[in-house]
Short mmCIF file of C-alpha atoms in Angstrom, two decimals:
data_model
loop_
_atom_site.label_atom_id
_atom_site.label_comp_id
_atom_site.label_asym_id
_atom_site.label_seq_id
_atom_site.Cartn_x
_atom_site.Cartn_y
_atom_site.Cartn_z
CA MET A 1 -9.29 -12.92 7.73
CA ALA A 2 -11.92 -11.54 10.09
CA GLY A 3 -11.09 -8.41 12.00
CA ARG A 4 -12.34 -4.93 12.83
CA GLY A 5 -9.90 -3.43 10.36
CA TYR A 6 -6.66 -4.05 8.56
CA VAL A 7 -3.27 -2.37 8.22
CA LEU A 8 -0.76 -3.28 5.54
CA VAL A 9 2.78 -1.93 5.85
CA ILE A 10 5.11 -2.21 2.87
CA GLY A 11 8.74 -1.45 3.66
CA ASN A 12 11.95 -1.18 1.67
CA SER A 13 10.05 -0.80 -1.58
CA GLY A 14 12.46 1.57 -3.28
CA ALA A 15 14.15 -1.08 -5.43
CA PHE A 16 10.80 -2.35 -6.73
CA ARG A 17 9.54 1.17 -7.37
CA GLU A 18 12.68 2.09 -9.32
CA ALA A 19 12.98 -1.22 -11.22
CA ASP A 20 9.39 -1.35 -12.46
CA PRO A 21 7.51 1.95 -12.12
CA ALA A 22 4.49 0.66 -14.06
CA SER A 23 4.02 -2.31 -11.73
CA TRP A 24 4.57 -0.04 -8.74
CA ARG A 25 1.78 2.25 -9.97
CA MET A 26 -0.44 -0.80 -10.49
CA LEU A 27 0.20 -1.91 -6.90
CA LEU A 28 -0.80 1.52 -5.61
CA ASP A 29 -3.96 1.40 -7.73
CA VAL A 30 -4.82 -2.06 -6.36
CA LEU A 31 -4.29 -0.84 -2.80
CA ALA A 32 -6.53 2.18 -3.43
CA ASP A 33 -9.25 -0.04 -4.94
CA THR A 34 -8.94 -2.42 -1.98
CA ALA A 35 -9.35 0.43 0.50
CA ASP A 36 -12.44 1.64 -1.41
CA SER A 37 -13.95 -1.84 -1.37
CA TRP A 38 -13.39 -2.32 2.35
CA ARG A 39 -14.73 1.20 3.00
CA ASP A 40 -17.95 0.27 1.18
CA ALA A 41 -18.18 -2.72 3.54
CA ALA A 42 -17.55 -0.45 6.57
CA VAL A 43 -14.26 -2.20 7.34
CA PRO A 44 -11.20 0.02 7.89
CA PHE A 45 -8.21 -0.74 5.66
CA TRP A 46 -4.99 1.28 5.61
CA SER A 47 -1.83 0.73 3.64
CA PHE A 48 1.44 2.47 4.43
CA VAL A 49 4.61 2.53 2.38
CA THR A 50 7.81 3.12 4.31
CA ASP A 51 11.33 3.49 3.01
CA PRO A 52 14.60 4.34 4.68
CA PRO A 53 16.00 7.75 3.76
CA ALA A 54 18.16 7.93 0.65
CA ASP A 55 21.91 7.60 1.22
CA ASP A 56 22.47 11.17 0.10
CA ALA A 57 19.84 12.65 2.47
#
């Protein structure tokens, strides 16, 4: 996967986050560690989590 940088977008994650908060936290930790590793290699890496607004918003 060669490139000048990487962007990962995770959408509609609310059900996962609510169903398994511990695994959700682990995913966020893995993403943070991945960003740190790529940063050390001078390769940009961004991850974004998007969710639609709650029904009651």
